[in-house]
CSV table of C-alpha atoms in Angstrom, one decimal:
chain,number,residue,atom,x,y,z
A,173,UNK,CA,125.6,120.0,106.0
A,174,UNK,CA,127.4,118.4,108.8
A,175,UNK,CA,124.0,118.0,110.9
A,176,UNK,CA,122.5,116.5,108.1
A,177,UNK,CA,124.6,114.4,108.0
A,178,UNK,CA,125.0,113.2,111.4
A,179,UNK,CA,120.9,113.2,111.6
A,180,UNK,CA,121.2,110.8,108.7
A,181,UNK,CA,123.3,108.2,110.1
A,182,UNK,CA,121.5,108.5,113.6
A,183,UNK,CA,118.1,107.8,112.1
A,184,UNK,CA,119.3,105.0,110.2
A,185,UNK,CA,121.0,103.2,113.0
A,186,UNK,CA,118.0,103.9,114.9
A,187,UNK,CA,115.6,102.5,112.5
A,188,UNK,CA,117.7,99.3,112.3
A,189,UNK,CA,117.6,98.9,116.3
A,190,UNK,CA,114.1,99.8,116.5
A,191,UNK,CA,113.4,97.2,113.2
A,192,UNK,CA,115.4,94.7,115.4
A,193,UNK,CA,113.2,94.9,118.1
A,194,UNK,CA,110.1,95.2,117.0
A,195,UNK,CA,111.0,92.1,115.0
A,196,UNK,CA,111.9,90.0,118.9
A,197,UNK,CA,108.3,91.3,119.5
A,198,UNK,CA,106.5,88.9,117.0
A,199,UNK,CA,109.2,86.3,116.5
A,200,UNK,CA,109.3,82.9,117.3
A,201,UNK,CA,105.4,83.1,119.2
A,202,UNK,CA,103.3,80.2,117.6
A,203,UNK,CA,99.8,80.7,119.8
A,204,UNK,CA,98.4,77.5,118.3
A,205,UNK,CA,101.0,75.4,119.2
A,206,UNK,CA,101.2,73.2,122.1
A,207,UNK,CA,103.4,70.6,121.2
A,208,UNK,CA,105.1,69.0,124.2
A,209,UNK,CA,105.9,65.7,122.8
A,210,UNK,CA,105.2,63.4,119.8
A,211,UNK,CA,105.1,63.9,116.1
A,212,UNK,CA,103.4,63.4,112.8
A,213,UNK,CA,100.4,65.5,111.5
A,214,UNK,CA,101.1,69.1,112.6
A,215,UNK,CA,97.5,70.8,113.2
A,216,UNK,CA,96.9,74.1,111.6
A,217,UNK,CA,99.0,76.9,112.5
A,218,UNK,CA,101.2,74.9,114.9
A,219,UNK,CA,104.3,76.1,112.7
A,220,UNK,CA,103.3,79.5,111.7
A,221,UNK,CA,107.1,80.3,109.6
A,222,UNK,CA,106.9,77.1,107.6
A,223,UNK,CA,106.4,77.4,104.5
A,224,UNK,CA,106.3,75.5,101.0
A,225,UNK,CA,108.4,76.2,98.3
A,226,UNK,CA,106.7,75.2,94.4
A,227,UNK,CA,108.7,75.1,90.9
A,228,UNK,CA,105.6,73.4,89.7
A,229,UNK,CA,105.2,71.0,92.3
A,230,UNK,CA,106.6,71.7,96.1
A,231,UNK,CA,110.3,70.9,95.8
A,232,UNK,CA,111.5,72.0,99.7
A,233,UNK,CA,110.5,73.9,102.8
A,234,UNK,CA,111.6,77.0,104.2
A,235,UNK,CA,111.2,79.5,107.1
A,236,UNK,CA,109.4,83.4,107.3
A,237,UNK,CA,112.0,85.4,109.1
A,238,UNK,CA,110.3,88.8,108.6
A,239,UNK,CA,107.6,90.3,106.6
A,240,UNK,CA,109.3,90.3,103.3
A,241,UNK,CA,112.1,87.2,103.1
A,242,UNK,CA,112.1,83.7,103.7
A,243,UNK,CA,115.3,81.1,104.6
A,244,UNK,CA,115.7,77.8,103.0
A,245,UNK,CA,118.5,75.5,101.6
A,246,UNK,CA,120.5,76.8,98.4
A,247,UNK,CA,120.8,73.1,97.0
A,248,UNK,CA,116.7,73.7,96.4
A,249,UNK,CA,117.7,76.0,94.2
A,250,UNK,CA,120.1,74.2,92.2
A,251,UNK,CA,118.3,74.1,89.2
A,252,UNK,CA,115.4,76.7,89.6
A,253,UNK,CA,115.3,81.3,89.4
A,254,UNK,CA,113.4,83.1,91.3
A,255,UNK,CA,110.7,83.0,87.9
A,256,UNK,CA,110.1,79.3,88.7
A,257,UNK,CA,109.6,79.9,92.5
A,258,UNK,CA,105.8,80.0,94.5
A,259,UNK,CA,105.9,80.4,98.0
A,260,UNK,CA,102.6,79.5,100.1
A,261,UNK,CA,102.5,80.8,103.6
A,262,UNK,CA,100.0,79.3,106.1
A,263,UNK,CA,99.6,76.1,104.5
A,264,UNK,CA,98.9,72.6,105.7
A,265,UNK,CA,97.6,70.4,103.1
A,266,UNK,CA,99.6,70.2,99.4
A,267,UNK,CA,96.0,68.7,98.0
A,268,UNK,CA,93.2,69.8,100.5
A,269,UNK,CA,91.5,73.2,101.1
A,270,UNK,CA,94.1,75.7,103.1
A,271,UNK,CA,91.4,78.5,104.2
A,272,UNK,CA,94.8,80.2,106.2
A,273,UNK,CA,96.9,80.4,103.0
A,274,UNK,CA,98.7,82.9,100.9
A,275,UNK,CA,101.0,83.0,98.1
A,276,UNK,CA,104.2,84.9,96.9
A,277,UNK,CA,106.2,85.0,93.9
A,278,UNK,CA,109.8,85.6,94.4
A,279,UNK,CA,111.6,88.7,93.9
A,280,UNK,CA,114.8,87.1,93.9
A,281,UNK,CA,116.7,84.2,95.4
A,282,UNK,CA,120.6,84.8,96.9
A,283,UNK,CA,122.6,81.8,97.8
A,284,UNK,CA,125.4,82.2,99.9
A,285,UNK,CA,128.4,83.0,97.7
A,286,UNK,CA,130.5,79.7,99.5
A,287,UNK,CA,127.7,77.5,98.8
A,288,UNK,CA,129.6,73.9,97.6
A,289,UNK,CA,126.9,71.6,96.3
A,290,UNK,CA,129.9,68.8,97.1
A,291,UNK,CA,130.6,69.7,100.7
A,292,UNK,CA,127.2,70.8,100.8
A,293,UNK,CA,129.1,73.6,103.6
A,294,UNK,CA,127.1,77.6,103.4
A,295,UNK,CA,124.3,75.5,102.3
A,296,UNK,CA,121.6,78.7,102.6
A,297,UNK,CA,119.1,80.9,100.4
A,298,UNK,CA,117.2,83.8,101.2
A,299,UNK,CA,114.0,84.3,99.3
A,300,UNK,CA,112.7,87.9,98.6
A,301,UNK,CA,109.2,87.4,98.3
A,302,UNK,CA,107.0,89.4,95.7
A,303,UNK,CA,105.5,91.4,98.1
A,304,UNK,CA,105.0,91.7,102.2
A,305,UNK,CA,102.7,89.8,103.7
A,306,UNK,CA,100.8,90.4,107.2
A,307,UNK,CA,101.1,88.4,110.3
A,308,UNK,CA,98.3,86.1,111.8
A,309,UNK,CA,98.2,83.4,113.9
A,310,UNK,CA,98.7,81.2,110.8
A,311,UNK,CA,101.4,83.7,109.3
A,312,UNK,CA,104.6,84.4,111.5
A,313,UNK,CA,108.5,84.6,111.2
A,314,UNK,CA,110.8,82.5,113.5
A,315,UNK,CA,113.1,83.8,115.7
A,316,UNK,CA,116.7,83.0,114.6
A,317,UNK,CA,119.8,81.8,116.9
A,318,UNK,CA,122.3,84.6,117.2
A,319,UNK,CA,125.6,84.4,116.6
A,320,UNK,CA,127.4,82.5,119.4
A,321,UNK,CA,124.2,80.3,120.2
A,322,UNK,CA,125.2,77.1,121.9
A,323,UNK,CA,122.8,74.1,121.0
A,324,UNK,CA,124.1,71.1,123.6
A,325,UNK,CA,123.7,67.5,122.4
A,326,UNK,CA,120.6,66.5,123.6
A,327,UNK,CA,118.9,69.7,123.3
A,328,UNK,CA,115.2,69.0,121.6
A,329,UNK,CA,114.6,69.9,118.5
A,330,UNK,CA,111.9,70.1,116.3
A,331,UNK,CA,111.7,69.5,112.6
A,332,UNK,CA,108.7,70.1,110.3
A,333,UNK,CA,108.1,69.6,106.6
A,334,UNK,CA,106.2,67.9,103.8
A,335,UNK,CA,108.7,65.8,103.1
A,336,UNK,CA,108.6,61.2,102.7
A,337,UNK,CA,107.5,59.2,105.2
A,338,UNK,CA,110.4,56.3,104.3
A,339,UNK,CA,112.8,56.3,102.3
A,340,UNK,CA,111.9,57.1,98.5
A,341,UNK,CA,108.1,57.3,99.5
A,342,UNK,CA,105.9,59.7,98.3
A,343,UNK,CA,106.2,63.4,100.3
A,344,UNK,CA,103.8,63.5,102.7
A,345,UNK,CA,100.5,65.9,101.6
A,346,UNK,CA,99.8,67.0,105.4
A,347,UNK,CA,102.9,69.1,107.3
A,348,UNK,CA,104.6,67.0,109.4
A,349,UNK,CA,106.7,67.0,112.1
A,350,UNK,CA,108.9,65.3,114.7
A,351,UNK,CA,110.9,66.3,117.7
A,352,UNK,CA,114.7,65.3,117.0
A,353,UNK,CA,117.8,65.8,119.7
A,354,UNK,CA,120.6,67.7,119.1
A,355,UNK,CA,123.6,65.4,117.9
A,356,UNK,CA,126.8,66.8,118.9
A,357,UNK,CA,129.4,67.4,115.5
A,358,UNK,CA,132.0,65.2,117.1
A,359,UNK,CA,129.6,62.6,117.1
A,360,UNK,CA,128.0,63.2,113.8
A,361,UNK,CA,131.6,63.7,111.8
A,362,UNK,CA,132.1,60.1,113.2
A,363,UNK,CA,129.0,58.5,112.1
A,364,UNK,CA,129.6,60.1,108.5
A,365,UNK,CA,133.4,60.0,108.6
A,366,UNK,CA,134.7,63.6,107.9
A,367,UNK,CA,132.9,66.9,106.6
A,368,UNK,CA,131.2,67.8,109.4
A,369,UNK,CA,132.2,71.6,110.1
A,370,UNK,CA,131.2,74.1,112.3
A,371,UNK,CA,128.6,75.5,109.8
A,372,UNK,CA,126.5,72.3,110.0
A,373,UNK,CA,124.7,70.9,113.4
A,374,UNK,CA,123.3,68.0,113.3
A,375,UNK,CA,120.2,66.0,115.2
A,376,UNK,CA,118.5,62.4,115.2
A,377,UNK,CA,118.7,59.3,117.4
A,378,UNK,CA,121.3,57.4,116.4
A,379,UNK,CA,120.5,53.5,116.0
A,380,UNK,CA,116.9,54.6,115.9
A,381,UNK,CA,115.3,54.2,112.3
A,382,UNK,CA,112.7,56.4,110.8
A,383,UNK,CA,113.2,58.9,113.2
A,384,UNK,CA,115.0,61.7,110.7
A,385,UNK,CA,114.0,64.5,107.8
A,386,UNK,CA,113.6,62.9,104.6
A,387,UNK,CA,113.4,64.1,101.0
A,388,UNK,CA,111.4,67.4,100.4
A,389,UNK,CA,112.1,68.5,104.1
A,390,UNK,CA,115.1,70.1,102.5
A,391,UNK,CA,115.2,74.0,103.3
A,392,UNK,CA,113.1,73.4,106.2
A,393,UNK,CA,113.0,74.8,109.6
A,394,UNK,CA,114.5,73.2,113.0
A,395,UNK,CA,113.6,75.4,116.0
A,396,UNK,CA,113.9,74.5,119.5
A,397,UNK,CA,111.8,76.0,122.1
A,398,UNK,CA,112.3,78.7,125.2
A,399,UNK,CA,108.8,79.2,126.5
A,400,UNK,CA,106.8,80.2,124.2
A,401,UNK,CA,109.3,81.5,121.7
A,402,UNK,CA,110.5,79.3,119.0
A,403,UNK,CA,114.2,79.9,118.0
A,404,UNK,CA,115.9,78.1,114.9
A,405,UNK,CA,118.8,76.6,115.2
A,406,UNK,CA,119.2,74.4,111.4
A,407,UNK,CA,118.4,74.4,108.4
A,408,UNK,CA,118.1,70.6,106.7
A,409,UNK,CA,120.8,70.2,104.3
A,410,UNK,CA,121.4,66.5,104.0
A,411,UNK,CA,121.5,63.0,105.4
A,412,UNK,CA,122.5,59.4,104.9
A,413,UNK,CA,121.7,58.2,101.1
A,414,UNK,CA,118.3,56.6,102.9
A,415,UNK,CA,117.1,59.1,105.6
A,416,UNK,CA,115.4,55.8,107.4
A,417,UNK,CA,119.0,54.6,107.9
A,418,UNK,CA,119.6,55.0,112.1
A,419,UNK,CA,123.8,55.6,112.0
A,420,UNK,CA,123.4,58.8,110.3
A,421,UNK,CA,121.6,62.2,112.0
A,422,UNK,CA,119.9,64.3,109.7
A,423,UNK,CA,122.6,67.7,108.7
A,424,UNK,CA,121.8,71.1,108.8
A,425,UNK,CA,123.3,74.7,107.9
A,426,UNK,CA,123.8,75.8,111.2
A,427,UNK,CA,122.0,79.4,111.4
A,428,UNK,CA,123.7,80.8,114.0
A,429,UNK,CA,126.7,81.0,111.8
A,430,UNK,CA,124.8,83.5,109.0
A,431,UNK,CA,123.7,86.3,110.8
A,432,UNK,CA,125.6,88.8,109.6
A,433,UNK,CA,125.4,87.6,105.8
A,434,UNK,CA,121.5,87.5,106.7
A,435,UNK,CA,121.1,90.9,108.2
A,436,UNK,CA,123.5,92.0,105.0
A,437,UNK,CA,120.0,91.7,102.8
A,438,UNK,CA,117.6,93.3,105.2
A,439,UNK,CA,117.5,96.8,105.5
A,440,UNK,CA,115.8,97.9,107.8
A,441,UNK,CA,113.9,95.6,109.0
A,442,UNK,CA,116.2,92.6,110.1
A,443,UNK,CA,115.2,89.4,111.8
A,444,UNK,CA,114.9,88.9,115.5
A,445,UNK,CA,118.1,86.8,116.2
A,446,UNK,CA,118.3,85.7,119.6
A,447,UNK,CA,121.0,84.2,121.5
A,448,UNK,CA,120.2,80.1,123.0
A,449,UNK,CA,122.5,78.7,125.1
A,450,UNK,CA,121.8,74.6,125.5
A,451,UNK,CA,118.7,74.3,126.8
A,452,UNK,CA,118.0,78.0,127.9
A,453,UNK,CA,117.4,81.5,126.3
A,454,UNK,CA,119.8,84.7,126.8
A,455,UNK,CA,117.3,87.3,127.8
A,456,UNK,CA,117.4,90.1,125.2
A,457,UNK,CA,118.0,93.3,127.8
A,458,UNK,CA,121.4,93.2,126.1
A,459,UNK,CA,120.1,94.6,122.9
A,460,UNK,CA,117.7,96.6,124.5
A,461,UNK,CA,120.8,98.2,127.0
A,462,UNK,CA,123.2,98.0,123.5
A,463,UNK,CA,120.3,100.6,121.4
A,464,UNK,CA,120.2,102.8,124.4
A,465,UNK,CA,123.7,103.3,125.1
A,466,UNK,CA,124.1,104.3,121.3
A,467,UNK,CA,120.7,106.3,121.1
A,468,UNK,CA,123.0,108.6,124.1
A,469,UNK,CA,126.0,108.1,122.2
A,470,UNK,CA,124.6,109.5,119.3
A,471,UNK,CA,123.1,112.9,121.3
A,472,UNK,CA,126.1,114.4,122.3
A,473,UNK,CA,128.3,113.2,118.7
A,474,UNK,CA,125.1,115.3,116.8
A,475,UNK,CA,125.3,117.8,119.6
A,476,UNK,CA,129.1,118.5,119.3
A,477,UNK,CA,128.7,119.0,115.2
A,478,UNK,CA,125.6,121.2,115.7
A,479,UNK,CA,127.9,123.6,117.8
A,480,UNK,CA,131.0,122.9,115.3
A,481,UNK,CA,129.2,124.3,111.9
């Protein structure tokens, strides 16, 4: 009974490490993508993880983070279930032909239990879809910024969604998307006043207009870029009353802060979080030396209750 046991709680916490990285294997790689500078019309595939988020009509964006869940805002699901909710993966166009493109219903939708739709603070869902889908070059989950990720003002940033051109426009129908620098909190608590907190990061260029997320980019992913992985860093939350209006960055749920409510919902397959520091990437060999200094660790602990019963 006591081996059985022991072999139980070995082979789970090996199947989460081994989930872990096999996730860091596919994460964050976007072979279609060679943005450098710019914005606008994304081309097909560029953004593999976005995706669009329908109660009848798309209503926000949100990001693939493994096979089986998506992240996005929780004010986007404010007034909508998981029964209302359509998800397309590998979509472009809102009206044209999508020949990439499949579909989920949602299994469920979890907000985060301090969401405040007045402080707009834990604003973040996860999204269980209906089934798994498969990666393509079209289909792929982001990587996500571990827990103590630095993002340096300055530090480019993308943003990507379907949302208005200007301010109370109509959302745009091809995916969009625009390179935005990070804007450090200090400065972005001063340009709104207060309520800036260290679950929110913020990006734009301040006294630039037009250059920010706009309605229906809510939920939507920011990344930033290491090579050729793609790591996000925000989710977009808010902004100024008009998003056109330069004095106020664009505000997002700061990922890096979630990770362990994140990896609370996924099993055993859990997202490949990866540690970004300003403007450079944390090579991964530390959870590679962490899974096999317990895989050892674990030997001689199963060994020892082998010889005990």
């Amino acid at each position: 009974m006591k081996i059985n046991t022991a072999l139980c709680i070995a082979g789970t916490i090996l199947l989460n490490i081994a989930g872990s990285l096999c996730q860091l294997d596919v994460c964050g790689q976007a072979p279609l993508n060679n943005k450098i500078v710019g914005g606008g019309d994304a081309t097909a595939g560029s953004w593999p993880w976005q995706v669009s988020i329908h109660a009848s009509q798309h209503i926000c964006g949100g990001s693939l983070i493994n096979k089986d869940w998506v992240v996005s805002a929780a004010h986007c699901f404010k007034d909508y279930g998981a029964s209302d909710i359509m998800i397309y993966l590998g979509r472009q166009s809102q009206s044209g032909s999508n020949p990439n493109e499949i579909s989920r219903t949602a299994s469920q939708v979890i907000k985060h239990p301090d969401y405040n739709n007045l402080k707009m603070s834990n604003d973040i869902a996860l999204v269980q879809l209906s089934s798994s889908v498969n990666f393509t070059d079209y289909i792929k989950p982001v990587c996500l910024a571990a827990a103590g990720s630095v993002f340096a003002g300055g530090t480019e940033s993308w943003v990507t969604g379907w949302g208005t051109l200007q301010s109370g426009g109509e959302g745009s129908d091809i995916l969009q998307d625009i390179m935005l620098p990070i804007v450090n909190n200090s400065a972005c608590n001063k340009a709104y006043g207060a309520g800036i907190t260290s679950e929110m990061i913020c990006a734009g260029f301040l006294n630039v207009a037009g250059k920010s997320s706009c309605q229906g980019d809510s939920g939507g992913p920011m990344v930033s870029r290491n090579n050729s992985r793609w790591i996000q860093s925000g989710i977009v939350s808010f902004g100024a009353e008009r998003c056109d209006d330069p004095k106020y960055p664009s505000v997002l749920a700061r990922v890096s802060q979630f990770q362990n409510w994140i990896n609370s919902y996924m099993g055993s397959n859990p997202p490949g979080f990866v540690m970004f520091n300003s403007g450079g990437l944390r090579s991964s060999l530390n959870l590679l030396l962490f899974a096999i200094s317990l895989i050892f660790s674990i030997i001689p602990f199963t060994f020892s209750l082998y010889l005990s019963s």
